[in-house]
mmCIF file of C-alpha atoms in Angstrom:
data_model
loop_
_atom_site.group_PDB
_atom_site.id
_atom_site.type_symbol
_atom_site.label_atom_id
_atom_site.label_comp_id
_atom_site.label_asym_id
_atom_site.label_seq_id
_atom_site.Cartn_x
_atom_site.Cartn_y
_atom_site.Cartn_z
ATOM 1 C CA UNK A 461 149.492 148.459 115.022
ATOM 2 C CA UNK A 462 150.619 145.939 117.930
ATOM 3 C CA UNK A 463 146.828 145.166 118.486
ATOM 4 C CA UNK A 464 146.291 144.727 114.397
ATOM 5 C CA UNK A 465 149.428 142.033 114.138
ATOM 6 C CA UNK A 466 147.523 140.454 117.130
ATOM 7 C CA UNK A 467 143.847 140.186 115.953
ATOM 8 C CA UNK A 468 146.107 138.907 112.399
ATOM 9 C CA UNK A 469 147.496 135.803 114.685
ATOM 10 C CA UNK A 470 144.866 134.901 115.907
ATOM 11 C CA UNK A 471 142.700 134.835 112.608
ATOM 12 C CA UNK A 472 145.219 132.851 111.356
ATOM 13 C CA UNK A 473 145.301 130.809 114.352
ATOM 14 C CA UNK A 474 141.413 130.495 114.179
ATOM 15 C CA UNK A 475 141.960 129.523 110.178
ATOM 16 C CA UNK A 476 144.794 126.648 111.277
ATOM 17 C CA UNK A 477 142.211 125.205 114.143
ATOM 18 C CA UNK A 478 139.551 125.258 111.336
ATOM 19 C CA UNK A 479 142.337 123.593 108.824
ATOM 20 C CA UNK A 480 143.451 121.307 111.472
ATOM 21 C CA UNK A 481 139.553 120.323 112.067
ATOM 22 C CA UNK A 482 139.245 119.375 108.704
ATOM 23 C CA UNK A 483 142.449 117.610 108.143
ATOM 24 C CA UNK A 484 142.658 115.885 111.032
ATOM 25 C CA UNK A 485 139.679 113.226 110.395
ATOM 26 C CA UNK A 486 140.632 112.890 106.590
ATOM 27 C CA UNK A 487 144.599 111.952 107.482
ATOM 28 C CA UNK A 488 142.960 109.517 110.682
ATOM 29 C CA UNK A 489 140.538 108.112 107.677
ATOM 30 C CA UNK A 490 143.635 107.741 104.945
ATOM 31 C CA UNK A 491 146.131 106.238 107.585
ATOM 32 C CA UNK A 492 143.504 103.760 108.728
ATOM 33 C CA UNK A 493 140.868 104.694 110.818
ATOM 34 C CA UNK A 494 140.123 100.930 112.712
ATOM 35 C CA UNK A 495 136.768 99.320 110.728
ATOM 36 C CA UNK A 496 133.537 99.975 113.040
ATOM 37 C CA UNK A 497 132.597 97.174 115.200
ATOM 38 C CA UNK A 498 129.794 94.480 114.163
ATOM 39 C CA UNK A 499 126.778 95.594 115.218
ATOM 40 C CA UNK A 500 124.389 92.768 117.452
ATOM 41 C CA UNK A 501 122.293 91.708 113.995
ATOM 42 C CA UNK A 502 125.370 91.516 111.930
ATOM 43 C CA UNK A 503 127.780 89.540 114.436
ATOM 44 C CA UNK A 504 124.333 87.070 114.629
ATOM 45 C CA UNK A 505 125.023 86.742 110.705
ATOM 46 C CA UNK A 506 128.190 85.808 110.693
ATOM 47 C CA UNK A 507 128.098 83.604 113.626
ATOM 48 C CA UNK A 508 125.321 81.753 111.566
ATOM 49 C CA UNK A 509 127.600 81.567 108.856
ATOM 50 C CA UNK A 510 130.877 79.741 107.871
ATOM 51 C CA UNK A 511 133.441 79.557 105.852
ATOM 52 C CA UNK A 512 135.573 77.863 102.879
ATOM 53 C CA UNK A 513 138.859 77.924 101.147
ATOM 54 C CA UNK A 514 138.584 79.439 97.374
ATOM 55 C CA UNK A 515 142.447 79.173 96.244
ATOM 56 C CA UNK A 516 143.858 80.153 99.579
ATOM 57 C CA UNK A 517 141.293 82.794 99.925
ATOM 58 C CA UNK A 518 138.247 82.300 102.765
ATOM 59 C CA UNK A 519 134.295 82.579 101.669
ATOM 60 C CA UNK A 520 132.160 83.091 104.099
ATOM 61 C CA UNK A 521 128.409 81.414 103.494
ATOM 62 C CA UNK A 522 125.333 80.828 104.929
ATOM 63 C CA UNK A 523 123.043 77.370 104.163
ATOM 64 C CA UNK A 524 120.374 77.231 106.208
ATOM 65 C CA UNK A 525 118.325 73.705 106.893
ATOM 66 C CA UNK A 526 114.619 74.607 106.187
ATOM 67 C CA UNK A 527 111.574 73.100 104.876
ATOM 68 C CA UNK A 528 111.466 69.178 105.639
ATOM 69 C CA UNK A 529 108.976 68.033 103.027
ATOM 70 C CA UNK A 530 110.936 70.182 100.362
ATOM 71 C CA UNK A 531 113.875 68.841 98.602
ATOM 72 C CA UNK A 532 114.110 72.438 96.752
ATOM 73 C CA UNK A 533 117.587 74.121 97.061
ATOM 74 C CA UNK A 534 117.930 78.229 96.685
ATOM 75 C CA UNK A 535 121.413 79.967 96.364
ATOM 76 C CA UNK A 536 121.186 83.519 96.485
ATOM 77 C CA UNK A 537 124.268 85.958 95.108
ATOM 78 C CA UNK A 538 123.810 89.878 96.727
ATOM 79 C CA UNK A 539 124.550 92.826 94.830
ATOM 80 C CA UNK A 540 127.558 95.258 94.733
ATOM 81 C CA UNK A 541 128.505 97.227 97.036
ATOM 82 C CA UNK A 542 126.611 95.013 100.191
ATOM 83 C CA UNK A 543 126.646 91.836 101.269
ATOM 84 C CA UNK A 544 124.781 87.979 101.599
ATOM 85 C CA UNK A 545 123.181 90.435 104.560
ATOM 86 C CA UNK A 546 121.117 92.051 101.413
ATOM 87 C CA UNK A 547 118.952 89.214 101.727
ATOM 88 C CA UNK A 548 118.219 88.752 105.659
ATOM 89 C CA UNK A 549 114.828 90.182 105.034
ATOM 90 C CA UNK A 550 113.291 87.912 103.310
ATOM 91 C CA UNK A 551 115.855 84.592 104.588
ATOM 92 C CA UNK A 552 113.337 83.159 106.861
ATOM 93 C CA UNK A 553 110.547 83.294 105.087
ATOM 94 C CA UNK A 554 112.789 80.953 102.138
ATOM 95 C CA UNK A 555 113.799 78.682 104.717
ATOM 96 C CA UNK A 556 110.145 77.839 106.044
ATOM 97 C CA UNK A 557 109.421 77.041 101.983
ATOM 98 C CA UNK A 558 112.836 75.508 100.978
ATOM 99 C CA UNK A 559 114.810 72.601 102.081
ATOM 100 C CA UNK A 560 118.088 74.847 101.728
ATOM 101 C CA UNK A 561 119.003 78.234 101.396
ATOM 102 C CA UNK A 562 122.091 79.486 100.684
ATOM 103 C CA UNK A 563 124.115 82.514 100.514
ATOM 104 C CA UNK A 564 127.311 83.764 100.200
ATOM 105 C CA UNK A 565 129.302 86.634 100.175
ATOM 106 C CA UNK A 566 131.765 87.088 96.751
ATOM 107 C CA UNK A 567 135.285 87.193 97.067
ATOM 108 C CA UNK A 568 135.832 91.531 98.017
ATOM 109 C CA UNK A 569 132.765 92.231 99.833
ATOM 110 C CA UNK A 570 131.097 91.166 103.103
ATOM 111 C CA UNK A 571 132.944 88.816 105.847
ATOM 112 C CA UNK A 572 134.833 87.598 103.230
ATOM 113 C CA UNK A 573 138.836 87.881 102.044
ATOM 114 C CA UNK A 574 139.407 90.955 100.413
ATOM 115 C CA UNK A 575 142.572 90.980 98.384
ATOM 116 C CA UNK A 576 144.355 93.565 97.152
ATOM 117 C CA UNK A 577 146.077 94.035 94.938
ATOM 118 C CA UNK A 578 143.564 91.185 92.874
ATOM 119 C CA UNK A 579 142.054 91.260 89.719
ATOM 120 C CA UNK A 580 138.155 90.831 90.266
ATOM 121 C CA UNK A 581 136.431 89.251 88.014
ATOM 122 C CA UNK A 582 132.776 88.123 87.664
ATOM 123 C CA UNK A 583 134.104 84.987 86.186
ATOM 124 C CA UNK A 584 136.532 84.273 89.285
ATOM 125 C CA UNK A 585 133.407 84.982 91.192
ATOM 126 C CA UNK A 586 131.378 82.426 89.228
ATOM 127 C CA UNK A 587 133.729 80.055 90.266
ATOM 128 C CA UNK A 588 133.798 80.687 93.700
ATOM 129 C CA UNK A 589 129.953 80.065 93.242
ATOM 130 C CA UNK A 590 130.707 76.737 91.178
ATOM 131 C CA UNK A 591 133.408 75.928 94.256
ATOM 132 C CA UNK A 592 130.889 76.576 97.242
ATOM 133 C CA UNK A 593 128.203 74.200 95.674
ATOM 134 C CA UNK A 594 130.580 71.271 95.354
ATOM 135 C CA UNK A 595 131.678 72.218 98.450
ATOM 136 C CA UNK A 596 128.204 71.816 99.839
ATOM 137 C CA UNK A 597 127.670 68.526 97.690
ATOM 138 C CA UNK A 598 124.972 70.285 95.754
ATOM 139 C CA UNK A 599 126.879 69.562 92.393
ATOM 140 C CA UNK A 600 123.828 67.455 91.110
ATOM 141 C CA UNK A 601 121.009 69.265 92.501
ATOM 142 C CA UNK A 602 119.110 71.297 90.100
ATOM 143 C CA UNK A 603 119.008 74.993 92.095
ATOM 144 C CA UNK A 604 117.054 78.047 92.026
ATOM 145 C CA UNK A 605 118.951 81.196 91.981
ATOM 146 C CA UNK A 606 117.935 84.581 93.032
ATOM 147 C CA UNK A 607 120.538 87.402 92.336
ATOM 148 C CA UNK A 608 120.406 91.454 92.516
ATOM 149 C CA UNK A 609 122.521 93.758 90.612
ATOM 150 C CA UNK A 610 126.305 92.607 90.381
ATOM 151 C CA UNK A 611 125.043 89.394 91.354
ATOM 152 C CA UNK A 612 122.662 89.310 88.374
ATOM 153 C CA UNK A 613 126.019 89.382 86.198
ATOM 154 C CA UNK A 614 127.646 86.576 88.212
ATOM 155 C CA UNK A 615 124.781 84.127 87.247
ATOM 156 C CA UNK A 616 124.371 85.425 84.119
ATOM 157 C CA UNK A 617 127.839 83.578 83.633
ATOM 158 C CA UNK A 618 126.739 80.749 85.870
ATOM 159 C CA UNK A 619 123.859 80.153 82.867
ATOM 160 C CA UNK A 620 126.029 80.237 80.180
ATOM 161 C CA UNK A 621 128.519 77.587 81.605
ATOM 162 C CA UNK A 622 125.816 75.410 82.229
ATOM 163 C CA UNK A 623 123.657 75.928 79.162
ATOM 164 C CA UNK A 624 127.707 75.326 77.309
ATOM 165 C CA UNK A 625 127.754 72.537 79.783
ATOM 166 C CA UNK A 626 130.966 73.258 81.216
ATOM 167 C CA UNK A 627 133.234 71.083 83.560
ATOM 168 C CA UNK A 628 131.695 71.992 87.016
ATOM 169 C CA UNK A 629 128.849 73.742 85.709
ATOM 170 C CA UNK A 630 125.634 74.350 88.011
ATOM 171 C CA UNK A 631 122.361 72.874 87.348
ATOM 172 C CA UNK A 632 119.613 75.082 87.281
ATOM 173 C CA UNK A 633 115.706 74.835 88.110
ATOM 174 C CA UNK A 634 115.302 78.186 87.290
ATOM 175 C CA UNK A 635 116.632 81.964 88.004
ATOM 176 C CA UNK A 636 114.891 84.694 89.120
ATOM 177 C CA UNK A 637 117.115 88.226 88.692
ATOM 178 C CA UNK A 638 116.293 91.421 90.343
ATOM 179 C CA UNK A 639 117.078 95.092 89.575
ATOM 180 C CA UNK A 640 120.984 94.419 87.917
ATOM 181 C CA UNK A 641 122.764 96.166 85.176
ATOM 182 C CA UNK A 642 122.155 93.633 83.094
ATOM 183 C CA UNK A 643 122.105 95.828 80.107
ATOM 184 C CA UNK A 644 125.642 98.018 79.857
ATOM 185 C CA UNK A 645 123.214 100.326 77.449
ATOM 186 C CA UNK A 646 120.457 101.286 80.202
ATOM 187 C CA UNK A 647 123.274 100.991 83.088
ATOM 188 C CA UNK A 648 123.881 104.167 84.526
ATOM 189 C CA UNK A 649 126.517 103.996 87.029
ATOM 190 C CA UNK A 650 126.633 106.265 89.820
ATOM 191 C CA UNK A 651 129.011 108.806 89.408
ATOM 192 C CA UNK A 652 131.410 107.887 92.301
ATOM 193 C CA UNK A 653 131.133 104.438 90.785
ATOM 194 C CA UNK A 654 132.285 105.728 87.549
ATOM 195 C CA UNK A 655 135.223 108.070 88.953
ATOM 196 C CA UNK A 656 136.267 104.757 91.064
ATOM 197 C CA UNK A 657 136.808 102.143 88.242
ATOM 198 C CA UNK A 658 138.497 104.649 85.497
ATOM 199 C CA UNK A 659 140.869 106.905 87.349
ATOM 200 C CA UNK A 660 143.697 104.946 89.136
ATOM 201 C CA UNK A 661 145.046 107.692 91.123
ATOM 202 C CA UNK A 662 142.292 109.695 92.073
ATOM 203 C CA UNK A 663 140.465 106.419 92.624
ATOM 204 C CA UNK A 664 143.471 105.689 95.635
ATOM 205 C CA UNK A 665 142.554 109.065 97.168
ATOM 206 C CA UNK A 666 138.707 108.404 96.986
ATOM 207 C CA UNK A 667 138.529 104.699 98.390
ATOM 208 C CA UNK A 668 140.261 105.841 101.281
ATOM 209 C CA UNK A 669 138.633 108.772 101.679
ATOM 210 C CA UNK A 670 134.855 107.361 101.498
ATOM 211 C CA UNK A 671 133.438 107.483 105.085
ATOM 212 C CA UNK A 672 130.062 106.954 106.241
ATOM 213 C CA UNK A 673 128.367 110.131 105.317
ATOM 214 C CA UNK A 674 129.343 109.565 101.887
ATOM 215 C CA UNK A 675 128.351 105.810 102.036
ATOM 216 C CA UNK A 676 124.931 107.085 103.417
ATOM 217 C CA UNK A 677 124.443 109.584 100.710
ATOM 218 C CA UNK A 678 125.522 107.420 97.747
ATOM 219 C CA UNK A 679 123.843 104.129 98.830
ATOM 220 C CA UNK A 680 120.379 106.240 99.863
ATOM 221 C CA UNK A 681 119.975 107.109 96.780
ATOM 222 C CA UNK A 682 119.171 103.834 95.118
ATOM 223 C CA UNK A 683 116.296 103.283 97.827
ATOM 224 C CA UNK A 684 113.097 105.057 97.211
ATOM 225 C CA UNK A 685 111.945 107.841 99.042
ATOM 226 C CA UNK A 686 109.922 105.975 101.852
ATOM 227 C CA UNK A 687 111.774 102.714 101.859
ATOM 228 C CA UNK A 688 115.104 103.792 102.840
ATOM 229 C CA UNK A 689 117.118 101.971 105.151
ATOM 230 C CA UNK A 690 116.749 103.055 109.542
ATOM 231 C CA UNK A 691 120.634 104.548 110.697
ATOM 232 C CA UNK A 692 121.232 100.930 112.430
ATOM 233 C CA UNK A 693 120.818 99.239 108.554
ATOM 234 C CA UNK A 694 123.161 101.645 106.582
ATOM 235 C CA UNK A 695 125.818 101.549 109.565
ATOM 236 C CA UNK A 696 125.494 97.425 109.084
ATOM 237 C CA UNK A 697 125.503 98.112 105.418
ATOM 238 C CA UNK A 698 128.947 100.803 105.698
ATOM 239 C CA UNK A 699 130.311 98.345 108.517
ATOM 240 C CA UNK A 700 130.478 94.830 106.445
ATOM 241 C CA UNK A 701 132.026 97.380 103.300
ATOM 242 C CA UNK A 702 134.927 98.310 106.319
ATOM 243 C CA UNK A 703 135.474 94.577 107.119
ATOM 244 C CA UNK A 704 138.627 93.381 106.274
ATOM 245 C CA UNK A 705 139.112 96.466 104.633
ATOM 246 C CA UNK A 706 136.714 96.383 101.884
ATOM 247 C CA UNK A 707 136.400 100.436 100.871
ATOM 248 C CA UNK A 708 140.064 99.556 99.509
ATOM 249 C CA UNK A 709 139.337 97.366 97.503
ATOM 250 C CA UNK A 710 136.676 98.607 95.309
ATOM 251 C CA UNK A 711 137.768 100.572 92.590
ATOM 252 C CA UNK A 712 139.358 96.666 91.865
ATOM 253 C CA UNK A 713 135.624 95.606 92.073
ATOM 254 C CA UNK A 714 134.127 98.174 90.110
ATOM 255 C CA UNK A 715 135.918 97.044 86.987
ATOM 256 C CA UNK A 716 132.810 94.696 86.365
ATOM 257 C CA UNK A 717 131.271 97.460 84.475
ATOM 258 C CA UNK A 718 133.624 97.708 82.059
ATOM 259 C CA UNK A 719 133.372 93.670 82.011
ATOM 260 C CA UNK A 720 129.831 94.088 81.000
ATOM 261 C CA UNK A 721 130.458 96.061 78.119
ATOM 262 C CA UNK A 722 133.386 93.294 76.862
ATOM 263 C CA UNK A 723 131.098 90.436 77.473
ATOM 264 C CA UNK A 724 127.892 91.670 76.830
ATOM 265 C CA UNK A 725 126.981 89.264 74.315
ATOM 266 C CA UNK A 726 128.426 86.694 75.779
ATOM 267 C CA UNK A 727 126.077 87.355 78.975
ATOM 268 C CA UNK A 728 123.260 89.078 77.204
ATOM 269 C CA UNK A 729 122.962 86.163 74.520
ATOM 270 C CA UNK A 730 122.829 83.488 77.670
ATOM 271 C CA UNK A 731 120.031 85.514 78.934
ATOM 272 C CA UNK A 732 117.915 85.344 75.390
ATOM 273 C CA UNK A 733 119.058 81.139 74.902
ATOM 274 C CA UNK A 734 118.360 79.668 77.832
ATOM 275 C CA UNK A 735 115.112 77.385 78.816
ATOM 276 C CA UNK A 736 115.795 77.533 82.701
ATOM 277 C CA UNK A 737 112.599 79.520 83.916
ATOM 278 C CA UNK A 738 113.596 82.954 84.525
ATOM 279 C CA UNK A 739 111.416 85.581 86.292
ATOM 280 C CA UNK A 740 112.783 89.452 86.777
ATOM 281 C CA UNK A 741 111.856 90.957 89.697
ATOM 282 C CA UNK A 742 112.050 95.095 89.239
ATOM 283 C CA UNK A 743 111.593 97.759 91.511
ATOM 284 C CA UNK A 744 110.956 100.927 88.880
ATOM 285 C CA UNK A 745 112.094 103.433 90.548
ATOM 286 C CA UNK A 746 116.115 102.380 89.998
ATOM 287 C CA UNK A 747 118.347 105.153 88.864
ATOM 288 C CA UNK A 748 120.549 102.723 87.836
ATOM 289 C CA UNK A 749 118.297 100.753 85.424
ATOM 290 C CA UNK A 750 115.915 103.770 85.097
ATOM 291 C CA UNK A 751 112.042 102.822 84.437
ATOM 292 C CA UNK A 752 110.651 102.393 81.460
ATOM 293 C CA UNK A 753 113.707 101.840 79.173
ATOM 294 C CA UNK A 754 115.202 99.030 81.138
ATOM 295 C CA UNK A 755 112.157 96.777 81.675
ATOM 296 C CA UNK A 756 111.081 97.671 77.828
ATOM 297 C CA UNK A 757 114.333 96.362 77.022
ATOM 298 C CA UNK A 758 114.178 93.430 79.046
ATOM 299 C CA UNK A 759 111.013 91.990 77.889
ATOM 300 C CA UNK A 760 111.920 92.824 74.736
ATOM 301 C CA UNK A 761 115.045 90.894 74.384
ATOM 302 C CA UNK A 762 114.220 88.137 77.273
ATOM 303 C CA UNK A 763 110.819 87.301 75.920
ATOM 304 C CA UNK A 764 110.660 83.579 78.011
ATOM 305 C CA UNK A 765 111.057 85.230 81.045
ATOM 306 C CA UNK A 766 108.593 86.793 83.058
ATOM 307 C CA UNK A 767 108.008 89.887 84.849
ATOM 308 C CA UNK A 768 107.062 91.622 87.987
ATOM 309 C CA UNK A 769 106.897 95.461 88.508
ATOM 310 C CA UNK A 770 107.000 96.105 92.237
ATOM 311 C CA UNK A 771 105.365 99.649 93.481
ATOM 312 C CA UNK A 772 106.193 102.401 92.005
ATOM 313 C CA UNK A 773 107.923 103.801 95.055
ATOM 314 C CA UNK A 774 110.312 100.828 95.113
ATOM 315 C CA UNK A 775 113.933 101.413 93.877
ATOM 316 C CA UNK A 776 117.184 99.550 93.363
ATOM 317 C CA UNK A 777 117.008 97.313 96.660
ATOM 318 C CA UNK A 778 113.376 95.673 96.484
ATOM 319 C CA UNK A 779 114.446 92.438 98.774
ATOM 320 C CA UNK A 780 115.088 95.235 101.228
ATOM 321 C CA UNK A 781 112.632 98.022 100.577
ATOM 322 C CA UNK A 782 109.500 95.914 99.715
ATOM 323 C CA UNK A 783 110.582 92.276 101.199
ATOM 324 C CA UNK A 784 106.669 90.763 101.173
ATOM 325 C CA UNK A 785 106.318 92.028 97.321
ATOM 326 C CA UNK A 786 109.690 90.806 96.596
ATOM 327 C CA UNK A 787 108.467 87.233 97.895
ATOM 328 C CA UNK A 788 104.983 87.231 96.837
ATOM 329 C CA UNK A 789 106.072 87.367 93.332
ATOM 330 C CA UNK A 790 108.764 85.042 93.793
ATOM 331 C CA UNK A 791 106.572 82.131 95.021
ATOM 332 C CA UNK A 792 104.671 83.165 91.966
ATOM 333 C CA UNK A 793 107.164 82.750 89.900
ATOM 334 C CA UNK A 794 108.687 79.307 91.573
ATOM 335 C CA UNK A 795 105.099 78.053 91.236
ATOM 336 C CA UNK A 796 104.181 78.634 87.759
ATOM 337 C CA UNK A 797 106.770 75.806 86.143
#
């Protein structure tokens, strides 16, 4: 009986050790588990980069000094939930063809401030965007704009003010989107996304609860099958999201979806008006804006803008997964107005 009670302890003791095992990294993770440090290519980055006040809050750009017999300017706005990083890929290949190119990271995400509580908002982000180019004295130039995803949103506002010829407005030469919800009725979320930016409490629990495994999982699925990104590029990828604390901030971000649905037509209609050149760049094999609905819809609506489909193995992040397609048809594009 003695030997029973004994082989019961230590089952139990065995079941606490396995308890223990589990528990032990989740409470380290919800009590603060320090960010990872910046890998050699990232620290490179954002020693390249710099920074500037937004309403007390600190913006960290890039604006490289490239082409000397070009007076063309491109500003390119990254995609949720990365970084200006997004587009190091295909950076120096701009800056041998433009006089400037510029990036930044939005207010929430990257090397930048990260707030919290805050209210983010793809119009506060437009004005950080309006903010950094008369920081840069670039208020006059006419720019080009590339923009992925969330960053498609932020200058689909940009166009509006402009084409509504705002105070502060940008001017633009043209705008050339790539794979971005741009359409609330073909978006399809990803399902952490979705449990994020509607449930309050649970959304607490999950954003500090996300580690890199989960990261990994969630952010390889929006890259195709043989374009997805080496260990080295998600852990850059997880460790500008940990940066300043970023996984706690985005079920705050997140609420840009339901924006999209509140201002579609606001954004949409901006889209359909406008007579900057626009060119969509659209890697078809996005679960997010799922092949052919999203495109049909696009050219449908959009019908001065034009179009390239990238290979059909390319997904949500073609700057990344297919960077000489992604700039083959964007010097296409730039030369064909």
């Amino acid at each position: 009986n003695s030997k029973h009670s004994s082989e019961c302890t230590l089952n139990m003791r065995e079941w606490w050790i396995h308890v223990g095992l589990i528990c032990v990294p989740l409470v380290a993770v919800y009590l603060h588990i320090p960010p990872p440090h910046l890998s050699a290519t990232l620290q490179k980055w954002h020693s390249a980069g710099d920074f500037f006040h937004f309403r007390g809050k600190k913006i960290f750009y890039r604006d490289s000094y490239g082409a000397l017999g070009s007076s063309d300017v491109v500003l390119l706005l990254h995609g949720f939930p990365t970084s200006s990083y997004d587009w190091n890929k295909i950076w120096d290949p701009l800056a041998q063809r433009f006089h400037r190119v510029i990036a930044l990271d939005f207010l929430g995400f990257g090397f930048s401030d990260k707030p919290r509580p805050h209210r983010y908002s793809i119009f506060e982000q437009a004005s950080i965007v309006e903010a950094l180019v008369a920081h840069l004295g670039l208020s006059n130039q006419r720019l080009n704009l590339i923009s992925h995803d969330y960053g498609d949103t932020v200058a689909l506002e940009l166009l509006y003010r402009s084409d509504q010829n705002r105070t502060g407005h940008l001017n633009f030469n043209s705008l050339c989107l790539s794979n971005g919800g741009v359409f609330p009725e073909t978006h399809h979320p990803r399902l952490l996304q979705t449990l994020l930016k509607d449930s309050s409490i649970l959304a607490t629990f999950l954003t500090r609860l996300t580690n890199f495994l989960i990261f990994q999982k969630g952010v390889g699925e929006v890259f195709g099958p043989y374009t997805q990104p080496t260990d080295a590029e998600f852990w850059d990828m997880w460790t500008s999201l940990r940066y300043n604390d970023g996984n706690l901030v985005l079920d705050s971000i997140l609420q840009y979806i339901n924006q999209r649905f509140q201002h579609r037509d606001r954004w949409v209609g901006a889209l359909t008006a406008t007579h900057a050149p626009l060119h969509m760049i659209y890697g078809p094999l996005d679960p997010v804006n799922p092949h052919p609905q999203f495109i049909r819809l696009y050219m449908h609506l959009v019908k001065r803008s034009t179009v390239t489909i990238l290979d059909d193995h390319i997904s949500h992040y073609p700057q990344l997964e297919d960077p000489t397609g992604f700039l083959k048809a964007y010097f296409n594009f730039f030369h064909s107005f």
